[in-house]
């Protein structure tokens, strides 16, 4: 069986690895030169080094992603700086740290011991999460995160210091628009699982090196078939029949289209129209995307902050939009020891202003909020990467399709499919795996031949 995968992001590559395990011959077509999609390495001429297209973190709860890396023969502990869940604001006004107690006591202890919140505020955080746990981590599907927090009587300070940064980091969608059900799913996975599920994993190597680069060399034992990767190869035309598909004129038995929702829509809309196809395409075109900006600062020397990941307080009225600060001196490879990454989720406001002004304001923000602990070294250079379509807007009521499509022999994969997760790496990996399963279930008898 010959299967084409269009898109070498984490979803497409995950599908490719599984299909290869089923004995298929797989060709991955990727438009970019580097594998990894929205989680990939880029070359920065300004910084004269390789950086990521945006700072990513993984969670201990990303079980499928970590299992996939292991299957590829990678030594997972070497790839990450792994820490128990802890949140520290750069200015020292707020901190929380999960202890070594078994779940869910580790969380209870973390919240009870949180610095920067009053006792009542901490008890209300415990109350709202306990209620969520009792309701099987389910929230009314039409509710926003802001409404859910109001219902749970969370104080403005608890929202500002604790909930807002978590919501933006998890959903990249502002609280008054973000889907409470998806947020609850993130909380369930990270806080409702075993203690290590809430661990934070900061990559030590670049995102393509984490595992996408390994896929082309992947050889499962004793199975036939090949896995070929064609970077720099954008697919322009798909055709589907009951017996086969054509991908830019080459014949395959099936295809997994693993672009983001707009790219997938572009390819599928060329197919012969069918009744359910119209509804399917309108579901795809309903996805709205939101940007994330990452400002990387190259310092004159490593800063060596105690905590590699710090919360920043944002002041939009001063164009200080930074929300998270990552000091790469502890977690990065040798060539990124002097780098700081500042993450700005939902970066729409950032994009409305002059870039130079926002960068200057954000550097001031980091400097001002860090004064207490240690003087920030001088900034030698900087780079800004804005991913305009970083994640889909995780709004209530969004319809998300499964991996199968109305067209014969065409499946889809991507973080936007019906994974139950927001747009995250684990969702992408699971979606790819599920697409491979779906092909196997449908064409299975022939796959064995
Ligand atoms: C800045 C930023 C920070 C993020 N932070 C986190 C984080 O901390 N933790 C987390 O879990 N998630 C994070 N995410 C989300 C995560 O990166 C995505 O959920 C995930 O990478 C999506 O993978 P995907 O394979 O579904 O899609 P994509 O990565 O978009 O892959 C699709 C691929 O298809 C290719 N393609 C499209 N059309 C064609 C075509 N016609 N022919 C050939 N190739 C094509 C594209 O070039 C792309 O490589 C972040 C995203 C961004 C942008």
Short mmCIF file of C-alpha atoms and ligand atoms in Angstrom, two decimals:
data_model
loop_
_atom_site.label_atom_id
_atom_site.label_comp_id
_atom_site.label_asym_id
_atom_site.label_seq_id
_atom_site.Cartn_x
_atom_site.Cartn_y
_atom_site.Cartn_z
CA UNK A 1 0.00 0.00 0.00
CA UNK A 2 1.32 3.41 -0.95
CA UNK A 3 0.15 6.29 1.17
CA UNK A 4 0.88 9.98 0.66
CA UNK A 5 1.00 12.35 3.61
CA UNK A 6 0.68 16.03 2.73
CA UNK A 7 2.31 18.06 5.52
CA UNK A 8 5.36 17.30 7.62
CA UNK A 9 4.14 18.89 10.87
CA UNK A 10 3.76 16.82 14.04
CA UNK A 11 0.38 15.43 12.88
CA UNK A 12 1.52 14.38 9.40
CA UNK A 13 4.76 12.84 10.68
CA UNK A 14 2.93 10.99 13.45
CA UNK A 15 0.58 9.53 10.79
CA UNK A 16 3.58 8.61 8.63
CA UNK A 17 5.34 6.73 11.44
CA UNK A 18 2.19 4.74 12.29
CA UNK A 19 1.45 3.92 8.66
CA UNK A 20 5.00 2.72 8.29
CA UNK A 21 4.47 0.48 11.33
CA UNK A 22 1.45 -1.02 9.53
CA UNK A 23 3.75 -1.95 6.67
CA UNK A 24 2.77 0.83 4.26
CA UNK A 25 5.15 2.68 2.00
CA UNK A 26 4.76 6.34 2.84
CA UNK A 27 5.81 9.54 1.10
CA UNK A 28 5.61 12.76 3.14
CA UNK A 29 5.33 15.95 1.09
CA UNK A 30 6.28 19.07 3.05
CA UNK A 31 6.13 22.56 1.58
CA UNK A 32 8.88 23.93 3.86
CA UNK A 33 12.55 22.92 3.79
CA UNK A 34 12.48 21.94 7.48
CA UNK A 35 10.20 19.34 9.05
CA UNK A 36 8.06 20.19 12.06
CA UNK A 37 5.40 22.62 10.78
CA UNK A 38 4.47 25.13 13.46
CA UNK A 39 6.94 23.49 15.83
CA UNK A 40 10.17 23.67 13.85
CA UNK A 41 13.69 25.06 13.74
CA UNK A 42 14.44 28.24 11.82
CA UNK A 43 17.69 29.92 11.00
CA UNK A 44 18.13 33.45 12.34
CA UNK A 45 20.56 35.54 10.34
CA UNK A 46 20.37 38.37 12.91
CA UNK A 47 21.30 36.14 15.84
CA UNK A 48 23.57 33.99 13.69
CA UNK A 49 22.14 30.81 15.18
CA UNK A 50 19.27 28.38 14.90
CA UNK A 51 16.22 29.06 17.01
CA UNK A 52 12.68 27.73 17.12
CA UNK A 53 9.81 29.42 15.32
CA UNK A 54 8.34 29.89 18.80
CA UNK A 55 9.05 28.69 22.33
CA UNK A 56 7.16 25.46 23.03
CA UNK A 57 6.69 23.48 26.20
CA UNK A 58 5.33 19.98 26.60
CA UNK A 59 3.57 18.49 29.62
CA UNK A 60 4.07 15.16 31.34
CA UNK A 61 0.51 14.45 30.19
CA UNK A 62 1.63 14.38 26.54
CA UNK A 63 1.80 10.61 26.69
CA UNK A 64 1.39 9.85 22.97
CA UNK A 65 4.06 12.34 21.97
CA UNK A 66 6.55 11.02 24.49
CA UNK A 67 5.74 7.41 23.54
CA UNK A 68 6.30 8.23 19.88
CA UNK A 69 9.72 9.69 20.62
CA UNK A 70 10.60 6.57 22.55
CA UNK A 71 9.48 4.34 19.66
CA UNK A 72 11.78 6.31 17.39
CA UNK A 73 14.63 5.20 19.63
CA UNK A 74 15.22 8.61 21.21
CA UNK A 75 16.45 9.03 24.74
CA UNK A 76 13.56 11.18 25.97
CA UNK A 77 15.05 12.34 29.33
CA UNK A 78 18.04 13.81 27.46
CA UNK A 79 15.78 15.89 25.25
CA UNK A 80 14.08 17.96 27.95
CA UNK A 81 14.60 19.92 31.09
CA UNK A 82 11.80 18.34 33.11
CA UNK A 83 10.45 20.00 36.26
CA UNK A 84 7.49 19.58 38.57
CA UNK A 85 4.80 22.15 37.86
CA UNK A 86 5.88 25.51 39.22
CA UNK A 87 4.91 29.04 38.38
CA UNK A 88 7.02 32.01 39.41
CA UNK A 89 6.45 35.59 38.41
CA UNK A 90 9.61 37.39 37.31
CA UNK A 91 9.00 40.16 39.86
CA UNK A 92 8.72 37.64 42.72
CA UNK A 93 5.15 38.66 43.65
CA UNK A 94 3.59 35.26 42.86
CA UNK A 95 4.80 31.69 43.05
CA UNK A 96 3.39 28.22 43.25
CA UNK A 97 5.15 24.88 43.30
CA UNK A 98 3.76 21.34 43.15
CA UNK A 99 5.36 19.18 45.81
CA UNK A 100 6.28 15.52 45.83
CA UNK A 101 2.92 14.41 47.29
CA UNK A 102 0.82 11.94 45.30
CA UNK A 103 -1.89 13.40 43.01
CA UNK A 104 -4.15 15.24 43.63
CA UNK A 105 -2.50 16.29 46.92
CA UNK A 106 0.48 17.69 45.01
CA UNK A 107 -1.85 20.25 43.50
CA UNK A 108 -3.70 20.96 46.70
CA UNK A 109 -0.39 21.63 48.43
CA UNK A 110 0.78 23.83 45.55
CA UNK A 111 -2.29 26.05 45.69
CA UNK A 112 -2.49 26.20 49.47
CA UNK A 113 1.16 27.19 49.58
CA UNK A 114 0.96 29.69 46.70
CA UNK A 115 2.59 33.04 47.46
CA UNK A 116 0.88 36.24 46.34
CA UNK A 117 -2.74 35.17 46.87
CA UNK A 118 -4.88 35.53 49.98
CA UNK A 119 -6.25 32.48 51.82
CA UNK A 120 -9.78 33.01 50.46
CA UNK A 121 -8.44 33.27 46.90
CA UNK A 122 -6.49 30.04 47.28
CA UNK A 123 -9.51 28.24 48.75
CA UNK A 124 -11.67 29.38 45.84
CA UNK A 125 -9.16 28.00 43.33
CA UNK A 126 -9.28 24.70 45.19
CA UNK A 127 -13.09 24.82 45.27
CA UNK A 128 -13.50 25.45 41.53
CA UNK A 129 -11.02 22.70 40.54
CA UNK A 130 -12.54 20.25 43.04
CA UNK A 131 -16.00 20.93 41.61
CA UNK A 132 -14.65 20.41 38.11
CA UNK A 133 -13.10 17.11 39.13
CA UNK A 134 -16.41 16.00 40.71
CA UNK A 135 -18.24 16.79 37.48
CA UNK A 136 -15.87 14.56 35.53
CA UNK A 137 -13.95 17.63 34.24
CA UNK A 138 -16.98 18.60 32.16
CA UNK A 139 -18.19 22.17 31.67
CA UNK A 140 -21.21 23.42 29.75
CA UNK A 141 -20.09 23.46 26.08
CA UNK A 142 -21.29 27.02 25.43
CA UNK A 143 -19.44 28.64 28.31
CA UNK A 144 -16.34 30.83 28.06
CA UNK A 145 -13.46 30.60 30.53
CA UNK A 146 -14.35 34.08 31.85
CA UNK A 147 -17.93 32.96 32.55
CA UNK A 148 -16.76 29.77 34.23
CA UNK A 149 -14.36 31.71 36.48
CA UNK A 150 -17.08 34.24 37.36
CA UNK A 151 -19.40 31.39 38.29
CA UNK A 152 -16.62 29.99 40.50
CA UNK A 153 -16.23 33.44 42.19
CA UNK A 154 -12.57 33.82 41.35
CA UNK A 155 -11.06 37.13 42.45
CA UNK A 156 -9.61 39.60 39.91
CA UNK A 157 -6.14 38.98 41.40
CA UNK A 158 -6.43 35.18 41.12
CA UNK A 159 -7.56 35.65 37.53
CA UNK A 160 -4.73 38.03 36.70
CA UNK A 161 -1.95 36.05 38.40
CA UNK A 162 -3.08 32.47 37.88
CA UNK A 163 -5.96 31.81 35.47
CA UNK A 164 -5.28 34.30 32.71
CA UNK A 165 -1.69 33.19 32.02
CA UNK A 166 -2.78 29.53 32.12
CA UNK A 167 -5.68 30.14 29.74
CA UNK A 168 -3.57 32.09 27.26
CA UNK A 169 -0.75 29.57 27.37
CA UNK A 170 -3.10 26.61 26.90
CA UNK A 171 -5.62 28.01 24.39
CA UNK A 172 -3.97 31.15 22.92
CA UNK A 173 -7.42 32.68 23.16
CA UNK A 174 -8.49 35.49 25.53
CA UNK A 175 -10.58 34.33 28.48
CA UNK A 176 -13.73 36.15 27.42
CA UNK A 177 -13.75 34.21 24.12
CA UNK A 178 -12.05 30.95 25.16
CA UNK A 179 -13.99 27.69 25.41
CA UNK A 180 -14.27 26.56 29.05
CA UNK A 181 -14.76 22.94 28.00
CA UNK A 182 -11.42 22.81 26.18
CA UNK A 183 -9.74 24.56 29.08
CA UNK A 184 -11.22 21.97 31.44
CA UNK A 185 -9.75 19.24 29.25
CA UNK A 186 -6.29 20.76 29.64
CA UNK A 187 -6.80 20.95 33.41
CA UNK A 188 -8.01 17.35 33.48
CA UNK A 189 -4.97 16.08 31.64
CA UNK A 190 -2.40 18.01 33.55
CA UNK A 191 -3.95 18.32 37.02
CA UNK A 192 -6.35 15.38 37.11
CA UNK A 193 -3.80 12.76 36.10
CA UNK A 194 -0.92 11.27 38.07
CA UNK A 195 1.50 13.72 39.67
CA UNK A 196 3.99 13.66 36.80
CA UNK A 197 1.26 14.60 34.26
CA UNK A 198 1.59 18.24 35.29
CA UNK A 199 5.39 18.20 34.85
CA UNK A 200 6.65 20.88 32.51
CA UNK A 201 9.09 19.76 29.79
CA UNK A 202 11.25 22.43 28.17
CA UNK A 203 13.06 21.18 25.05
CA UNK A 204 16.86 21.19 25.29
CA UNK A 205 17.25 20.78 21.54
CA UNK A 206 15.49 22.54 18.71
CA UNK A 207 11.94 21.48 17.88
CA UNK A 208 12.79 19.74 14.59
CA UNK A 209 15.60 17.88 16.30
CA UNK A 210 13.22 16.66 19.04
CA UNK A 211 11.89 13.98 16.67
CA UNK A 212 10.75 15.26 13.23
CA UNK A 213 14.32 15.06 11.86
CA UNK A 214 14.49 11.37 12.89
CA UNK A 215 11.46 10.31 10.88
CA UNK A 216 13.25 9.91 7.56
CA UNK A 217 15.65 7.44 9.18
CA UNK A 218 12.92 5.45 10.93
CA UNK A 219 13.06 1.70 10.19
CA UNK A 220 10.70 -0.47 12.26
CA UNK A 221 11.97 -4.01 12.69
CA UNK A 222 10.82 -6.64 10.23
CA UNK A 223 8.27 -4.60 8.32
CA UNK A 224 8.36 -3.94 4.61
CA UNK A 225 7.70 -0.53 3.07
CA UNK A 226 9.61 2.71 2.92
CA UNK A 227 9.22 6.13 4.42
CA UNK A 228 10.40 8.91 2.13
CA UNK A 229 10.33 12.57 3.03
CA UNK A 230 10.19 15.29 0.39
CA UNK A 231 10.87 18.67 1.98
CA UNK A 232 10.38 21.78 -0.16
CA UNK A 233 7.58 20.07 -2.04
CA UNK A 234 4.20 21.85 -1.87
CA UNK A 235 1.32 19.75 -3.14
CA UNK A 236 -0.97 21.67 -5.47
CA UNK A 237 -3.51 19.16 -6.75
CA UNK A 238 -5.46 16.24 -5.34
CA UNK A 239 -7.79 13.93 -7.24
CA UNK A 240 -9.78 11.08 -5.67
CA UNK A 241 -11.43 8.00 -7.12
CA UNK A 242 -12.85 4.89 -5.44
CA UNK A 243 -9.71 2.92 -6.44
CA UNK A 244 -6.92 5.43 -5.80
CA UNK A 245 -5.89 9.06 -5.40
CA UNK A 246 -3.53 11.27 -7.37
CA UNK A 247 -1.24 13.69 -5.58
CA UNK A 248 0.16 16.15 -8.13
CA UNK A 249 -0.28 13.42 -10.74
CA UNK A 250 1.39 10.58 -8.75
CA UNK A 251 -0.80 7.61 -7.88
CA UNK A 252 -1.31 6.50 -4.25
CA UNK A 253 -3.76 4.16 -2.52
CA UNK A 254 -4.77 6.84 -0.01
CA UNK A 255 -3.71 10.26 1.26
CA UNK A 256 -3.59 11.96 4.64
CA UNK A 257 -3.89 15.71 4.25
CA UNK A 258 -2.16 17.13 7.31
CA UNK A 259 -2.01 20.88 6.72
CA UNK A 260 -3.68 23.38 9.04
CA UNK A 261 -7.42 23.92 8.45
CA UNK A 262 -7.05 26.63 5.73
CA UNK A 263 -4.36 24.68 3.81
CA UNK A 264 -6.42 21.51 4.01
CA UNK A 265 -9.48 23.42 2.81
CA UNK A 266 -7.52 24.73 -0.18
CA UNK A 267 -6.66 21.21 -1.32
CA UNK A 268 -10.00 19.54 -0.59
CA UNK A 269 -12.07 22.19 -2.33
CA UNK A 270 -10.58 21.11 -5.67
CA UNK A 271 -12.12 17.66 -5.36
CA UNK A 272 -15.30 16.67 -7.17
CA UNK A 273 -18.19 18.21 -5.25
CA UNK A 274 -20.36 15.84 -3.22
CA UNK A 275 -23.28 16.74 -0.98
CA UNK A 276 -21.65 16.18 2.40
CA UNK A 277 -18.47 17.72 0.98
CA UNK A 278 -20.05 21.18 0.99
CA UNK A 279 -20.87 20.95 4.70
CA UNK A 280 -17.40 19.53 5.40
CA UNK A 281 -15.69 22.42 3.61
CA UNK A 282 -17.81 24.97 5.48
CA UNK A 283 -16.70 23.37 8.78
CA UNK A 284 -13.07 23.84 7.72
CA UNK A 285 -13.56 27.44 6.64
CA UNK A 286 -15.10 28.32 10.04
CA UNK A 287 -11.72 27.99 11.81
CA UNK A 288 -10.29 31.38 12.80
CA UNK A 289 -6.61 31.64 13.67
CA UNK A 290 -4.77 33.74 16.26
CA UNK A 291 -1.11 34.80 16.26
CA UNK A 292 1.70 34.14 18.75
CA UNK A 293 4.81 36.33 18.78
CA UNK A 294 8.14 35.23 20.19
CA UNK A 295 10.78 37.84 20.89
CA UNK A 296 14.24 36.31 21.26
CA UNK A 297 16.89 38.43 22.94
CA UNK A 298 20.57 37.60 22.58
CA UNK A 299 22.30 38.78 25.75
CA UNK A 300 25.94 39.73 26.19
CA UNK A 301 26.37 36.80 28.58
CA UNK A 302 24.18 34.00 30.01
CA UNK A 303 21.79 35.31 32.64
CA UNK A 304 21.39 32.06 34.62
CA UNK A 305 18.05 32.82 36.26
CA UNK A 306 17.12 30.30 38.95
CA UNK A 307 13.88 29.43 37.15
CA UNK A 308 14.04 28.79 33.41
CA UNK A 309 10.37 29.79 32.93
CA UNK A 310 8.91 32.92 34.51
CA UNK A 311 5.60 34.72 34.36
CA UNK A 312 5.61 38.33 33.23
CA UNK A 313 2.90 40.86 34.07
CA UNK A 314 1.72 42.49 30.89
CA UNK A 315 0.83 46.17 30.61
CA UNK A 316 -0.83 46.63 27.20
CA UNK A 317 -1.26 50.37 27.77
CA UNK A 318 2.57 50.60 27.83
CA UNK A 319 2.96 48.17 24.91
CA UNK A 320 4.47 45.67 27.34
CA UNK A 321 2.89 42.51 25.99
CA UNK A 322 5.29 39.81 27.27
CA UNK A 323 3.54 37.01 29.20
CA UNK A 324 6.23 34.36 29.70
CA UNK A 325 9.98 34.59 29.87
CA UNK A 326 12.22 31.60 29.10
CA UNK A 327 15.88 31.81 30.03
CA UNK A 328 17.63 29.37 27.70
CA UNK A 329 20.86 29.36 29.71
CA UNK A 330 19.57 26.41 31.76
CA UNK A 331 17.54 24.54 29.16
CA UNK A 332 19.02 25.35 25.78
CA UNK A 333 21.85 23.82 23.77
CA UNK A 334 25.32 25.37 23.97
CA UNK A 335 24.64 27.90 21.20
CA UNK A 336 21.55 29.28 22.92
CA UNK A 337 22.98 29.92 26.39
CA UNK A 338 22.64 33.67 25.97
CA UNK A 339 19.11 33.60 24.61
CA UNK A 340 15.89 34.71 26.27
CA UNK A 341 12.54 33.93 24.71
CA UNK A 342 9.60 36.17 25.51
CA UNK A 343 6.24 34.74 24.53
CA UNK A 344 3.25 36.87 23.55
CA UNK A 345 0.12 34.81 23.01
CA UNK A 346 -2.86 36.27 21.15
CA UNK A 347 -0.42 38.79 19.67
CA UNK A 348 -3.04 40.83 17.75
CA UNK A 349 -2.40 43.97 19.79
CA UNK A 350 1.38 43.59 19.31
CA UNK A 351 0.86 43.53 15.55
CA UNK A 352 -1.03 46.83 15.55
CA UNK A 353 1.97 48.84 16.75
CA UNK A 354 5.42 49.66 15.44
CA UNK A 355 7.58 46.61 15.98
CA UNK A 356 10.56 48.65 17.20
CA UNK A 357 8.47 50.36 19.88
CA UNK A 358 6.96 47.13 21.16
CA UNK A 359 10.36 45.45 21.28
CA UNK A 360 11.86 48.34 23.25
CA UNK A 361 8.86 48.36 25.62
CA UNK A 362 9.09 44.58 26.12
CA UNK A 363 12.81 44.72 26.88
CA UNK A 364 12.02 47.40 29.49
CA UNK A 365 9.27 45.16 30.86
CA UNK A 366 11.67 42.25 31.39
CA UNK A 367 14.31 44.51 32.90
CA UNK A 368 11.89 46.25 35.28
CA UNK A 369 10.24 43.06 36.48
CA UNK A 370 13.55 41.28 37.03
CA UNK A 371 15.36 44.02 38.92
CA UNK A 372 14.77 42.31 42.27
CA UNK A 373 16.67 39.12 41.47
CA UNK A 374 19.51 40.01 39.17
CA UNK A 375 20.51 42.70 36.69
CA UNK A 376 19.71 41.67 33.18
CA UNK A 377 22.81 41.60 30.96
CA UNK A 378 22.86 43.95 27.95
CA UNK A 379 20.94 42.97 24.82
CA UNK A 380 23.26 42.38 21.87
CA UNK A 381 20.65 41.44 19.27
CA UNK A 382 17.07 40.42 18.91
CA UNK A 383 14.73 38.50 16.60
CA UNK A 384 10.93 38.53 16.45
CA UNK A 385 8.93 35.72 14.92
CA UNK A 386 5.20 36.21 14.53
CA UNK A 387 3.28 33.09 13.59
CA UNK A 388 0.09 34.65 12.25
CA UNK A 389 -1.75 31.35 12.24
CA UNK A 390 -0.27 29.95 15.42
CA UNK A 391 -3.39 28.21 16.71
CA UNK A 392 -7.07 28.14 15.92
CA UNK A 393 -9.21 30.33 18.17
CA UNK A 394 -10.52 27.89 20.80
CA UNK A 395 -14.03 29.31 21.03
CA UNK A 396 -17.15 27.57 22.38
CA UNK A 397 -19.25 25.63 19.88
CA UNK A 398 -16.47 25.16 17.29
CA UNK A 399 -17.23 22.12 15.11
CA UNK A 400 -14.16 19.95 14.66
CA UNK A 401 -14.20 17.18 12.06
CA UNK A 402 -12.95 13.64 12.58
CA UNK A 403 -10.12 12.18 10.49
CA UNK A 404 -12.31 10.82 7.74
CA UNK A 405 -13.70 12.99 4.94
CA UNK A 406 -16.63 12.57 2.55
CA UNK A 407 -14.18 11.77 -0.29
CA UNK A 408 -12.95 8.23 -0.92
CA UNK A 409 -9.39 7.46 0.19
CA UNK A 410 -8.83 10.91 1.69
CA UNK A 411 -8.20 11.38 5.40
CA UNK A 412 -7.10 14.43 7.34
CA UNK A 413 -4.87 14.99 10.38
CA UNK A 414 -4.02 18.10 12.36
CA UNK A 415 -4.39 19.74 15.75
CA UNK A 416 -7.72 21.16 14.53
CA UNK A 417 -9.45 17.77 14.14
CA UNK A 418 -11.75 16.42 16.83
CA UNK A 419 -9.06 15.53 19.37
CA UNK A 420 -10.71 17.04 22.46
CA UNK A 421 -7.53 19.14 22.92
CA UNK A 422 -6.92 22.75 21.98
CA UNK A 423 -4.26 23.38 19.30
CA UNK A 424 -1.34 21.64 20.98
CA UNK A 425 1.40 19.22 20.02
CA UNK A 426 -0.22 16.27 21.79
CA UNK A 427 -3.46 16.87 19.86
CA UNK A 428 -1.52 16.93 16.56
CA UNK A 429 0.33 13.69 17.37
CA UNK A 430 -2.88 11.94 18.45
CA UNK A 431 -4.68 13.14 15.35
CA UNK A 432 -1.95 11.70 13.09
CA UNK A 433 -2.07 8.40 14.92
CA UNK A 434 -5.87 8.31 14.63
CA UNK A 435 -5.74 9.06 10.88
CA UNK A 436 -3.36 6.12 10.40
CA UNK A 437 -5.72 3.88 12.41
CA UNK A 438 -8.69 5.04 10.37
CA UNK A 439 -6.92 4.15 7.12
CA UNK A 440 -5.92 0.80 8.58
CA UNK A 441 -9.50 0.08 9.69
CA UNK A 442 -10.88 1.00 6.28
CA UNK A 443 -8.28 -0.43 3.93
CA UNK A 444 -6.80 -2.87 6.45
CA UNK A 445 -7.11 -6.15 4.59
CA UNK A 446 -5.26 -4.67 1.65
CA UNK A 447 -2.57 -3.14 3.88
CA UNK A 448 -1.49 -6.61 4.88
CA UNK A 449 -0.78 -7.56 1.25
C1 LIG B 1 4.58 30.12 18.44
C2 LIG B 1 3.83 28.87 18.82
C3 LIG B 1 3.92 28.40 20.11
C4 LIG B 1 3.24 27.22 20.48
N1 LIG B 1 3.41 26.73 21.73
C5 LIG B 1 2.95 25.50 22.02
C6 LIG B 1 3.30 24.88 23.24
O1 LIG B 1 4.02 25.44 24.07
N2 LIG B 1 2.84 23.62 23.47
C7 LIG B 1 2.05 22.95 22.58
O2 LIG B 1 1.68 21.80 22.84
N3 LIG B 1 1.70 23.53 21.40
C8 LIG B 1 2.13 24.77 21.09
N4 LIG B 1 1.83 25.33 19.89
C9 LIG B 1 0.92 24.63 18.96
C10 LIG B 1 1.64 23.54 18.15
O3 LIG B 1 2.80 24.06 17.54
C11 LIG B 1 0.68 23.03 17.07
O4 LIG B 1 -0.50 22.56 17.70
C12 LIG B 1 1.26 21.90 16.24
O5 LIG B 1 2.57 22.16 15.82
C13 LIG B 1 0.36 21.66 15.03
O6 LIG B 1 0.86 20.59 14.26
P1 LIG B 1 0.11 20.13 12.95
O7 LIG B 1 0.93 19.05 12.36
O8 LIG B 1 -1.32 19.87 13.24
O9 LIG B 1 0.10 21.39 11.96
P2 LIG B 1 1.31 22.19 11.31
O10 LIG B 1 2.43 22.24 12.25
O11 LIG B 1 0.74 23.47 10.82
O12 LIG B 1 1.77 21.29 10.08
C14 LIG B 1 1.18 21.37 8.82
C15 LIG B 1 2.28 21.23 7.78
O13 LIG B 1 1.68 21.06 6.50
C16 LIG B 1 2.47 21.73 5.55
N5 LIG B 1 1.63 21.95 4.37
C17 LIG B 1 0.46 22.64 4.31
N6 LIG B 1 -0.02 22.59 3.04
C18 LIG B 1 0.84 21.85 2.31
C19 LIG B 1 0.88 21.43 0.95
N7 LIG B 1 -0.07 21.79 0.08
N8 LIG B 1 1.91 20.67 0.52
C20 LIG B 1 2.90 20.29 1.39
N9 LIG B 1 2.91 20.68 2.71
C21 LIG B 1 1.90 21.43 3.15
C22 LIG B 1 2.89 23.00 6.27
O14 LIG B 1 4.03 23.57 5.67
C23 LIG B 1 3.16 22.47 7.69
O15 LIG B 1 4.50 22.08 7.84
C24 LIG B 1 2.45 26.54 19.51
C25 LIG B 1 2.35 27.04 18.21
C26 LIG B 1 3.04 28.18 17.86
C27 LIG B 1 2.95 28.66 16.44
#
